[in-house]
Coordinates of C-alpha atoms in Angstrom, one line a residue:
M200 CA 78.1 34.1 80.0
L201 CA 81.7 35.2 80.6
C202 CA 84.5 34.2 78.2
T203 CA 88.2 35.1 78.9
F204 CA 90.9 35.0 76.3
R205 CA 94.2 36.8 75.7
S206 CA 95.2 39.5 73.1
T207 CA 95.7 37.9 69.7
T208 CA 97.9 38.3 66.7
K209 CA 97.2 38.0 63.0
Q210 CA 98.0 34.3 63.0
E211 CA 95.6 33.7 65.9
E212 CA 92.4 35.0 64.2
Y213 CA 89.3 32.7 63.8
H214 CA 90.0 31.0 67.0
S215 CA 86.8 29.6 68.6
P216 CA 86.9 30.5 72.3
D217 CA 83.4 29.2 73.2
K218 CA 80.0 28.2 71.8
V219 CA 76.3 28.6 72.4
Q220 CA 73.6 26.0 71.5
W221 CA 69.8 25.9 71.5
N222 CA 68.1 22.7 72.8
E223 CA 66.5 21.8 69.6
P224 CA 68.0 21.5 66.1
G225 CA 67.3 24.1 63.3
A226 CA 68.2 27.2 65.3
H227 CA 69.8 30.1 63.5
Y228 CA 72.4 32.0 65.5
S229 CA 73.6 35.7 65.2
L230 CA 75.4 38.2 67.3
T231 CA 74.4 41.8 68.1
T232 CA 76.4 44.4 70.0
K233 CA 75.4 46.3 73.1
E234 CA 77.3 49.4 72.2
T235 CA 78.5 51.1 69.1
L236 CA 82.1 49.9 68.3
P237 CA 84.5 51.0 65.6
R238 CA 85.0 47.3 64.9
F239 CA 83.5 44.1 66.2
P240 CA 86.1 41.2 66.2
F241 CA 83.7 38.3 66.8
S242 CA 81.4 36.1 64.7
I243 CA 79.2 33.0 65.2
D244 CA 78.5 30.0 62.9
Q245 CA 75.3 28.0 62.7
E246 CA 76.7 25.5 65.1
G247 CA 76.8 28.2 67.8
N248 CA 80.6 28.5 67.8
I249 CA 81.9 32.0 68.5
Y250 CA 85.1 33.0 66.7
V251 CA 87.6 35.8 67.1
T252 CA 87.8 37.4 63.6
Q253 CA 90.2 40.2 64.2
P254 CA 93.3 40.8 66.4
L255 CA 92.4 41.7 70.0
D256 CA 94.3 44.5 71.9
R257 CA 93.8 44.8 75.6
E258 CA 95.3 48.4 75.6
E259 CA 92.6 49.3 73.1
K260 CA 89.6 47.5 74.8
D261 CA 89.8 45.0 77.6
L262 CA 86.1 44.0 77.8
Y263 CA 83.5 43.3 75.1
V264 CA 79.8 42.8 75.9
F265 CA 77.4 41.5 73.2
Y266 CA 74.4 39.2 72.7
A267 CA 73.8 35.9 71.1
V268 CA 70.4 35.5 69.4
A269 CA 68.7 32.2 68.4
K270 CA 65.9 32.3 65.9
D271 CA 63.8 29.7 64.0
E272 CA 63.7 29.4 60.3
Y273 CA 61.0 32.1 60.0
G274 CA 63.1 34.6 62.0
N275 CA 61.2 34.4 65.2
P276 CA 63.2 34.5 68.4
L277 CA 63.4 31.2 70.2
S278 CA 64.4 32.7 73.6
Y279 CA 65.6 35.8 75.3
W280 CA 69.0 37.2 74.1
L281 CA 72.0 35.7 75.8
Q282 CA 74.5 38.2 77.1
I283 CA 78.2 37.3 76.5
E284 CA 81.1 39.1 78.1
V285 CA 84.6 38.6 76.6
K286 CA 87.5 39.7 78.8
V287 CA 90.8 40.2 76.9
K288 CA 93.8 39.0 78.9
D289 CA 97.0 40.9 78.7
I290 CA 100.2 39.8 77.0
N291 CA 103.5 41.6 77.1
D292 CA 103.2 43.4 73.7
N293 CA 104.3 46.9 74.8
P294 CA 107.9 48.0 75.4
P295 CA 108.7 50.4 78.3
S296 CA 108.4 54.1 77.4
C297 CA 110.6 57.0 78.7
P298 CA 108.8 59.7 80.7
S299 CA 110.0 62.4 78.2
T300 CA 112.6 63.1 75.6
M301 CA 115.0 64.3 78.3
T302 CA 114.8 64.1 82.1
V303 CA 116.7 66.9 83.9
F304 CA 118.0 66.7 87.5
E305 CA 120.2 69.2 89.5
V306 CA 122.7 68.5 92.2
Q307 CA 125.0 70.9 94.1
E308 CA 128.7 70.3 93.8
N309 CA 129.2 69.6 97.5
E310 CA 126.4 67.0 98.0
A311 CA 127.4 64.0 100.1
L312 CA 127.6 60.4 98.8
G313 CA 124.3 58.6 98.7
K314 CA 122.4 61.9 98.2
R315 CA 119.3 61.3 96.2
I316 CA 119.4 63.4 93.0
G317 CA 116.0 62.5 91.7
I318 CA 113.6 59.6 90.8
F319 CA 113.5 58.4 87.2
T320 CA 110.1 56.8 86.4
A321 CA 109.4 55.1 83.0
Y322 CA 106.0 53.6 82.2
D323 CA 104.6 50.6 80.4
L324 CA 101.2 50.3 78.6
D325 CA 100.7 46.7 79.6
E326 CA 98.4 45.8 82.5
A327 CA 99.5 47.3 85.8
N328 CA 100.7 45.1 88.7
T329 CA 101.5 42.2 86.4
V330 CA 104.8 40.7 85.4
H331 CA 104.3 42.4 82.0
S332 CA 104.6 45.9 83.5
V333 CA 107.4 45.4 86.1
L334 CA 110.3 47.6 84.9
R335 CA 114.0 47.4 85.8
Y336 CA 116.5 50.3 85.5
K337 CA 120.3 50.2 84.7
I338 CA 122.8 52.9 83.8
V339 CA 124.7 51.7 80.7
Q340 CA 126.6 54.9 79.9
Q341 CA 127.9 58.1 81.6
T342 CA 129.1 61.1 79.6
P343 CA 131.6 62.5 80.3
E344 CA 133.5 59.8 82.2
C345 CA 135.5 62.4 84.3
P346 CA 136.9 62.5 86.8
V347 CA 135.9 58.8 86.8
D348 CA 133.2 56.6 85.3
G349 CA 130.4 55.2 87.6
L350 CA 129.8 58.5 89.5
F351 CA 126.0 57.6 89.6
L352 CA 123.9 54.6 90.4
I353 CA 120.2 54.0 89.9
E354 CA 118.1 51.6 92.0
E355 CA 117.0 48.6 90.0
Y356 CA 113.2 48.8 90.5
E357 CA 112.6 52.2 92.1
G358 CA 114.6 54.4 89.7
K359 CA 116.2 56.5 92.4
V360 CA 119.3 58.2 91.1
Q361 CA 122.1 58.8 93.7
L362 CA 125.8 59.8 93.9
A363 CA 127.9 56.7 94.0
K364 CA 131.6 57.4 94.3
Q365 CA 132.4 61.0 95.2
S366 CA 131.0 64.6 95.5
L367 CA 130.9 66.5 92.3
K368 CA 132.9 69.6 91.3
K369 CA 131.7 72.0 88.6
Q370 CA 135.2 72.5 87.5
D371 CA 135.4 68.9 86.4
A372 CA 132.2 68.9 84.5
P373 CA 129.1 71.2 84.7
Q374 CA 126.8 68.6 83.2
Y375 CA 126.5 64.8 82.9
N376 CA 124.3 62.7 80.6
L377 CA 123.3 59.2 81.7
T378 CA 121.9 56.5 79.3
V379 CA 119.5 54.4 81.3
E380 CA 118.3 51.0 80.1
V381 CA 114.6 50.3 81.0
S382 CA 113.5 46.7 80.5
D383 CA 110.6 44.3 81.2
R384 CA 110.5 40.6 80.5
D385 CA 110.7 40.9 76.7
F386 CA 111.6 44.5 75.8
K387 CA 114.4 47.1 76.4
T388 CA 114.3 50.8 76.0
L389 CA 117.1 53.4 76.3
C390 CA 116.3 56.7 78.0
T391 CA 118.4 59.8 78.8
I392 CA 118.9 61.7 82.0
E393 CA 120.7 65.1 82.2
I394 CA 122.3 66.1 85.5
N395 CA 123.4 69.7 86.0
V396 CA 126.0 70.4 88.6
I397 CA 125.1 73.6 90.6
D398 CA 127.8 75.8 91.9
I399 CA 127.9 76.0 95.7
N400 CA 127.6 79.4 97.4
D401 CA 131.1 79.7 98.8
Q402 CA 131.8 83.3 97.8
I403 CA 130.2 86.3 99.6
P404 CA 129.1 89.6 97.9
I405 CA 131.7 92.4 98.2
F406 CA 130.8 96.1 97.9
E407 CA 132.9 98.2 95.5
K408 CA 133.1 100.8 98.3
S409 CA 131.9 100.7 101.9
D410 CA 130.9 104.4 102.3
Y411 CA 128.8 106.3 99.8
G412 CA 129.0 109.6 101.7
N413 CA 126.3 112.1 102.5
L414 CA 123.1 112.5 100.4
T415 CA 120.9 115.5 100.9
F416 CA 117.2 115.7 99.7
S417 CA 114.2 117.9 100.6
E418 CA 111.4 116.2 102.4
D419 CA 109.1 116.8 99.4
T420 CA 111.2 114.6 97.1
A421 CA 108.8 112.5 95.1
V422 CA 108.1 109.0 96.2
G423 CA 109.6 106.6 93.7
S424 CA 112.7 108.8 93.1
T425 CA 116.1 107.0 92.9
I426 CA 118.5 108.6 95.2
L427 CA 121.6 106.3 95.0
T428 CA 123.1 103.5 92.9
I429 CA 125.2 100.9 94.8
Q430 CA 127.2 98.0 93.5
A431 CA 128.5 94.7 94.9
T432 CA 130.0 91.7 93.1
D433 CA 130.0 87.9 93.7
A434 CA 132.6 85.4 92.4
D435 CA 130.1 82.5 92.3
E436 CA 128.7 81.2 89.0
P437 CA 126.9 84.1 87.2
F438 CA 123.1 84.1 87.1
T439 CA 122.6 81.5 89.8
G440 CA 121.2 81.8 93.3
S441 CA 124.8 81.7 94.6
S442 CA 125.8 84.9 92.7
K443 CA 122.5 86.8 92.7
I444 CA 122.7 89.7 95.2
L445 CA 119.9 91.0 97.3
Y446 CA 120.3 94.3 99.2
R447 CA 118.7 94.9 102.6
I448 CA 118.7 97.9 104.9
T449 CA 119.6 96.8 108.4
Q450 CA 119.9 100.1 110.2
G451 CA 118.7 103.7 110.0
D452 CA 115.3 103.2 108.4
K453 CA 112.8 101.9 110.9
E454 CA 109.9 103.7 109.1
G455 CA 110.6 101.8 105.9
R456 CA 111.0 105.0 103.8
L457 CA 113.6 103.5 101.4
A458 CA 113.6 100.4 99.1
I459 CA 116.4 98.8 97.1
D460 CA 115.8 97.0 93.8
T461 CA 118.5 94.8 92.2
D462 CA 119.3 94.7 88.4
P463 CA 119.2 91.0 87.6
H464 CA 121.9 91.3 85.0
T465 CA 124.5 93.6 86.7
N466 CA 123.6 93.1 90.4
A467 CA 123.5 96.9 90.7
G468 CA 121.2 98.2 93.5
Y469 CA 118.9 101.2 93.1
V470 CA 117.9 103.0 96.4
T471 CA 114.5 104.6 96.0
I472 CA 112.1 106.6 98.1
K473 CA 109.2 104.2 99.2
K474 CA 107.5 106.6 101.6
P475 CA 107.6 110.4 102.0
L476 CA 110.7 111.8 103.8
D477 CA 110.0 113.7 107.0
F478 CA 112.4 116.4 108.3
E479 CA 110.5 116.7 111.5
T480 CA 110.9 113.0 112.5
A481 CA 114.2 112.0 110.8
P482 CA 116.4 114.9 109.6
I483 CA 119.6 112.8 109.5
S484 CA 119.8 109.0 109.2
R485 CA 122.8 106.7 108.9
I486 CA 121.7 103.9 106.6
V487 CA 123.5 100.5 106.7
I488 CA 123.0 98.2 103.7
H489 CA 123.8 94.4 103.7
A490 CA 124.4 92.5 100.4
E491 CA 123.5 88.8 100.6
N492 CA 122.6 85.8 98.4
P493 CA 119.3 84.1 98.2
E494 CA 121.1 80.8 98.4
P495 CA 122.6 79.9 101.9
L496 CA 126.4 80.0 102.3
V497 CA 128.2 76.7 102.6
P498 CA 129.3 75.7 106.1
G499 CA 132.4 77.6 107.2
V500 CA 131.8 80.7 105.0
T501 CA 130.1 83.8 106.6
Y502 CA 129.4 87.3 105.6
N503 CA 131.8 90.0 106.8
A504 CA 132.4 93.8 106.7
S505 CA 132.9 93.5 102.9
S506 CA 129.2 92.8 102.5
F507 CA 128.1 96.0 104.2
A508 CA 128.0 99.6 103.0
T509 CA 126.7 102.9 104.5
F510 CA 125.6 106.4 103.6
V511 CA 124.1 109.3 105.5
L512 CA 120.7 110.6 104.4
V513 CA 120.1 114.3 105.2
V514 CA 116.6 115.6 104.8
T515 CA 116.0 119.4 104.5
D516 CA 112.8 121.1 105.7
V517 CA 109.9 122.2 103.5
N518 CA 107.0 124.2 104.8
E519 CA 104.1 121.7 104.6
T520 CA 100.4 122.0 104.9
P521 CA 98.6 121.0 108.1
V522 CA 97.7 117.3 108.4
F523 CA 94.3 116.1 109.6
S524 CA 94.2 113.0 111.8
Q525 CA 91.4 111.7 109.5
F526 CA 90.4 112.3 105.9
V527 CA 86.7 112.0 106.8
Y528 CA 85.1 112.7 110.2
Q529 CA 81.7 111.3 111.0
A530 CA 79.2 112.1 113.8
E531 CA 75.6 111.4 114.6
V532 CA 73.0 113.4 116.5
R533 CA 69.3 113.7 116.9
E534 CA 67.7 116.3 114.6
D535 CA 66.1 118.0 117.6
V536 CA 69.3 118.8 119.5
A537 CA 69.4 122.3 121.0
V538 CA 71.2 125.1 119.3
N539 CA 74.9 125.3 120.4
T540 CA 75.1 121.6 121.1
K541 CA 78.5 120.0 120.4
V542 CA 78.1 117.6 117.5
G543 CA 81.7 116.7 116.6
N544 CA 85.4 117.5 116.8
V545 CA 88.3 117.5 114.3
T546 CA 92.1 117.7 114.9
A547 CA 95.0 118.7 112.7
R548 CA 98.7 119.3 113.2
D549 CA 101.2 121.4 111.4
P550 CA 104.4 119.5 110.6
E551 CA 106.5 122.6 111.4
G552 CA 104.8 122.9 114.8
L553 CA 102.8 126.1 113.9
G554 CA 99.4 126.8 115.4
I555 CA 96.2 125.8 113.6
R556 CA 93.1 127.8 112.9
Y557 CA 89.9 126.0 111.9
S558 CA 87.0 127.1 109.7
L559 CA 84.1 125.6 107.8
R560 CA 83.4 125.7 104.1
D561 CA 80.2 124.7 102.2
D562 CA 78.0 125.1 105.2
T563 CA 75.1 125.8 102.8
R564 CA 72.3 125.7 105.3
G565 CA 74.2 127.6 108.1
W566 CA 73.6 124.8 110.6
L567 CA 77.1 124.5 112.1
R568 CA 79.9 126.6 113.5
I569 CA 83.5 125.5 114.5
D570 CA 85.7 126.7 117.3
P571 CA 88.7 128.1 115.4
T572 CA 91.1 127.0 118.1
T573 CA 89.9 123.6 119.4
G574 CA 88.2 122.3 116.2
E575 CA 85.0 121.5 118.2
I576 CA 81.9 121.7 116.0
F577 CA 78.5 123.0 117.3
S578 CA 75.0 123.4 116.0
K579 CA 74.1 127.0 115.4
A580 CA 70.6 126.6 114.0
P581 CA 67.8 124.0 114.2
L582 CA 68.6 120.8 112.3
D583 CA 66.1 119.0 110.1
R584 CA 66.6 115.4 109.0
E585 CA 63.8 115.7 106.4
T586 CA 65.8 118.4 104.7
E587 CA 69.3 116.8 104.9
H588 CA 69.7 113.2 106.1
V589 CA 73.5 113.5 106.0
Y590 CA 74.9 117.0 106.2
Q591 CA 78.4 117.4 104.7
V592 CA 80.7 120.3 105.1
Q593 CA 84.4 120.8 104.6
V594 CA 86.7 121.6 107.5
V595 CA 89.7 123.9 106.7
A596 CA 92.9 123.9 108.8
T597 CA 95.1 126.9 108.2
E598 CA 98.6 127.3 109.8
V599 CA 98.9 130.4 111.9
G600 CA 102.0 132.3 110.7
G601 CA 104.4 131.0 108.1
S602 CA 102.9 130.8 104.6
S603 CA 99.3 130.4 105.9
L604 CA 99.1 127.1 104.1
S605 CA 95.8 125.2 104.6
S606 CA 94.4 121.7 104.0
T607 CA 90.8 120.4 104.1
S608 CA 89.0 117.4 105.5
L609 CA 85.3 116.3 105.4
F610 CA 82.8 116.3 108.2
H611 CA 79.7 114.2 107.8
L612 CA 76.9 114.7 110.3
T613 CA 74.2 112.1 110.2
L614 CA 70.9 113.3 111.7
K615 CA 68.8 110.8 113.6
D616 CA 65.1 111.0 113.1
V617 CA 62.6 112.2 115.7
N618 CA 58.9 112.2 115.3
D619 CA 58.3 115.9 114.4
N620 CA 56.0 115.7 111.4
A621 CA 52.3 115.1 111.5
P622 CA 50.8 112.6 109.1
R623 CA 49.3 113.9 105.8
L624 CA 47.6 112.5 102.7
A625 CA 49.9 110.8 100.3
R626 CA 48.5 112.7 97.3
D627 CA 45.7 115.0 96.1
Y628 CA 42.3 113.5 96.5
T629 CA 40.1 116.2 95.0
G630 CA 38.8 113.8 92.4
L631 CA 36.8 111.5 94.7
F632 CA 33.1 111.2 93.8
F633 CA 30.0 109.1 94.0
C634 CA 27.3 108.9 91.4
H635 CA 24.1 110.7 92.5
P636 CA 21.6 109.4 93.5
L637 CA 23.5 106.8 95.6
R638 CA 21.8 103.5 95.3
T639 CA 23.8 101.5 97.8
P640 CA 26.4 102.6 100.4
G641 CA 29.8 103.0 98.8
S642 CA 33.4 103.4 99.9
L643 CA 36.6 105.1 98.8
V644 CA 40.3 104.2 99.6
F645 CA 42.9 106.8 100.5
E646 CA 46.6 106.7 101.6
A647 CA 48.4 108.5 104.3
T648 CA 52.1 109.2 104.6
D649 CA 54.6 110.9 107.0
D650 CA 57.7 112.9 106.3
D651 CA 59.4 111.2 109.2
Q652 CA 61.5 108.1 108.8
Q653 CA 59.7 104.9 108.3
T654 CA 60.2 102.0 110.7
L655 CA 61.5 98.7 109.4
R656 CA 57.9 97.5 109.1
G657 CA 56.6 100.8 107.4
F658 CA 54.1 103.3 108.8
H659 CA 51.5 102.4 111.4
F660 CA 48.8 105.0 111.2
S661 CA 45.4 105.0 113.0
F662 CA 42.4 106.7 111.4
S663 CA 39.2 108.2 112.7
L664 CA 36.5 110.8 111.8
G665 CA 37.5 114.3 112.7
S666 CA 33.9 115.2 113.8
E667 CA 31.4 113.3 115.9
S668 CA 28.6 114.9 114.0
L669 CA 29.5 112.9 110.9
Q670 CA 29.3 109.5 112.5
N671 CA 25.7 109.0 111.3
D672 CA 26.8 109.6 107.7
W673 CA 30.3 108.3 107.4
E674 CA 32.7 105.7 108.9
V675 CA 36.4 105.2 108.4
Y676 CA 38.5 102.1 109.2
R677 CA 42.1 101.1 108.7
I678 CA 43.1 98.7 105.9
N679 CA 46.8 98.5 106.8
G680 CA 49.6 100.7 108.1
S681 CA 49.1 103.4 105.3
F682 CA 45.7 102.8 103.7
A683 CA 42.2 103.4 105.1
R684 CA 38.7 103.2 103.7
L685 CA 36.0 105.9 103.9
S686 CA 32.5 104.5 103.6
T687 CA 28.9 106.0 103.5
K688 CA 26.5 104.7 106.1
H689 CA 23.4 105.4 104.0
T690 CA 22.3 106.6 100.5
N691 CA 20.5 109.9 101.4
F692 CA 23.1 112.4 100.2
E693 CA 22.5 115.6 98.2
E694 CA 24.2 116.4 94.9
R695 CA 27.1 118.5 96.1
V696 CA 30.6 118.4 97.6
Y697 CA 31.0 117.0 101.1
T698 CA 34.2 117.8 103.1
V699 CA 35.0 114.9 105.4
P700 CA 37.6 115.6 108.1
I701 CA 39.8 112.6 108.8
R702 CA 42.0 112.4 111.9
I703 CA 45.3 110.5 111.4
N704 CA 47.7 109.5 114.2
D705 CA 51.2 108.2 113.5
Q706 CA 51.4 106.3 116.8
G707 CA 55.0 107.5 117.2
W708 CA 56.9 108.7 120.2
P709 CA 55.7 111.2 121.0
P710 CA 52.6 110.6 118.9
L711 CA 51.6 113.2 116.4
E712 CA 48.2 113.7 114.9
G713 CA 46.9 115.6 111.9
T714 CA 43.4 116.3 110.5
V715 CA 43.0 116.2 106.8
N716 CA 39.9 117.0 104.7
L717 CA 38.7 114.6 102.1
P718 CA 36.4 116.4 99.5
V719 CA 33.8 113.9 98.2
T720 CA 31.6 114.9 95.4
F721 CA 28.1 113.5 94.7
C722 CA 27.2 114.2 91.1
T723 CA 25.2 113.0 88.1
C724 CA 27.2 110.4 86.2
V725 CA 27.4 109.6 82.5
E726 CA 29.0 106.3 81.6
G727 CA 30.6 106.1 85.1
S728 CA 32.1 109.6 85.0
C729 CA 31.0 112.7 86.9
F730 CA 28.9 114.8 84.5
R731 CA 29.4 118.1 86.3
P732 CA 30.8 119.2 89.6
A733 CA 28.3 119.6 92.4
G734 CA 30.0 122.7 93.8
R735 CA 31.8 125.7 92.5
R736 CA 35.6 125.8 92.1
E737 CA 37.5 128.9 93.0
G738 CA 37.6 131.3 90.1
I739 CA 35.1 129.3 87.9
P740 CA 31.5 130.6 87.6
T741 CA 28.6 128.2 88.3
V742 CA 25.9 127.6 85.7
G743 CA 23.4 130.0 87.5
M744 CA 26.1 132.7 87.5
A745 CA 26.7 132.2 83.9
V746 CA 23.0 132.4 83.0
G747 CA 22.6 135.6 85.1
T748 CA 25.6 137.2 83.5
L749 CA 24.2 136.4 80.0
L750 CA 20.7 137.9 80.9
T751 CA 22.2 141.0 82.4
T752 CA 24.3 141.5 79.2
L753 CA 21.3 141.1 77.0
L754 CA 19.3 143.6 79.1
V755 CA 22.0 146.2 78.9
I756 CA 22.2 145.8 75.2
G757 CA 18.4 146.2 74.9
I758 CA 18.4 149.4 76.9
I759 CA 21.2 150.8 74.8
L760 CA 19.3 150.0 71.6
A761 CA 16.0 151.6 73.0
V762 CA 17.8 154.8 73.9
V763 CA 19.4 155.0 70.4
F764 CA 16.0 154.3 68.7
I765 CA 14.3 157.1 70.8
R766 CA 17.0 159.6 70.0
I767 CA 16.8 158.9 66.3
K768 CA 13.0 159.3 66.3
N769 CA 13.2 162.7 68.2
N770 CA 15.8 164.0 65.7
R771 CA 13.5 163.2 62.7
S772 CA 10.6 165.1 64.4
S773 CA 12.7 168.2 65.0
D774 CA 13.8 168.3 61.3
K775 CA 10.1 168.3 60.1
V776 CA 9.1 171.3 62.3
E777 CA 12.1 173.4 61.1
N778 CA 11.2 172.7 57.5
A779 CA 7.6 173.8 57.9
Q780 CA 8.5 177.1 59.6
A781 CA 10.9 177.9 56.8
S782 CA 8.3 177.5 54.2
E783 CA 6.0 180.3 55.8
V784 CA 8.6 183.1 55.7
K785 CA 8.4 185.3 52.6
P786 CA 11.6 186.6 51.0
L787 CA 12.3 190.4 50.9
R788 CA 11.9 192.3 47.6
S789 CA 14.2 195.1 46.5

């Protein structure tokens, strides 16, 4: 159900725009909103009449959607809710508004009649594209009224401001203020337009002097140094595009060594060094400077000799270091190139034209040599990518004669890989074991690697047994490019260490092959771990050796004790004989 009614005022509240009605008497009516509103300006009585209870404002909300509900005397719904849409029609209740407190336009003092100065646009909050929002413009006051009133006009509906009577002169008035009346059918609003008159560029910059003489600087003068201050003046209005001065070098500096910055307050120009000076290429230069405005000159006015100035720049020589053609030189060769192969070349020049002698620095591996005259670099020892992928050295260029000044550059030699390394095991596999006795055939996984550069898809090794005599006991097969599996073919193995040779081929170009030994131990296990090694490690005695050593030690100790015991017994027997003989000898009497 759609209802349409216009915005209301206080006096128009409680107007009944429409009603709803249930087919049978006794229905109770109520309204419920579809959305949360700060206020709900409608009500319904028990006859089904819907009333506006508060003022409506289209600019606040132009459409209300709510529901009418019919219930019986017990509060039970008699039907589905009825959706009601109320559209608020606009009335002209908003006056026109100015776009801002002050609208500012600019116009040059030589503009022709009819020239558009700007477009003034006000706005109205009433509904767009209706008679309530159609605005009309009219200038009601011009300040000042010199040289005459009515210098400007504004189009009635578009708001375009134009010159009406004559061109403007800043000497008459630098600024005009226009009061514009903006109206709709019922309201009027006064707005203000400010029009600034811009000075025309009818004066050229004039140098205070046309020749600044000779300036002498050494070629090592620091970049950024100010070497000269110049000054020109302009009679146009200060601090405008007509009086601002830009300085431009028109002759004598094709290399762009100099730059000129302008002081925005004084129009002074500061000539600075933008790029290093060079005695060898430009020892003397006659510099011509043009002073000009960013604003174009008015027709009939042109720049002349007063807007040009000159000076002579004299550059003195300084002994400079040699200059390399590049800061970093790069070359690439295969790692297997023959000794004395040329791998690169560097060049340097001396600004003073002296000869250059080349040498190398930081050639830590002694791989390279350089021709001291030509700068050609050769290999002087075998190269190895696996040791240095990119070999870096410094190249020194020293001038021959003069002060023997020198400079350095970098030489980076990238070594391309060749297949010169046989495959090997990726790690130590001395800990491989099977529990003895072996109940079912088992297998072990191992990994191979290669010191050569991998392909984009990684290594691609092939694996095989290194001895045909082992084919009845073992088998090996490839899992992927790097991993393989070694498996037993039966369970009848002794409790000891078996050394299984594995042949690994890298399938490169040319292909390289290596044989590695996998030590596999068969041992008694306790809780899944090897109880004792089946073989003897270097420097570690076996159990038998330990027992033999212990028995030998005990035997030696027993022999020593027996010898000591016999010697003690013999000594005691000797003592008894001597005592018996002594007792039989009679003493002499006097």
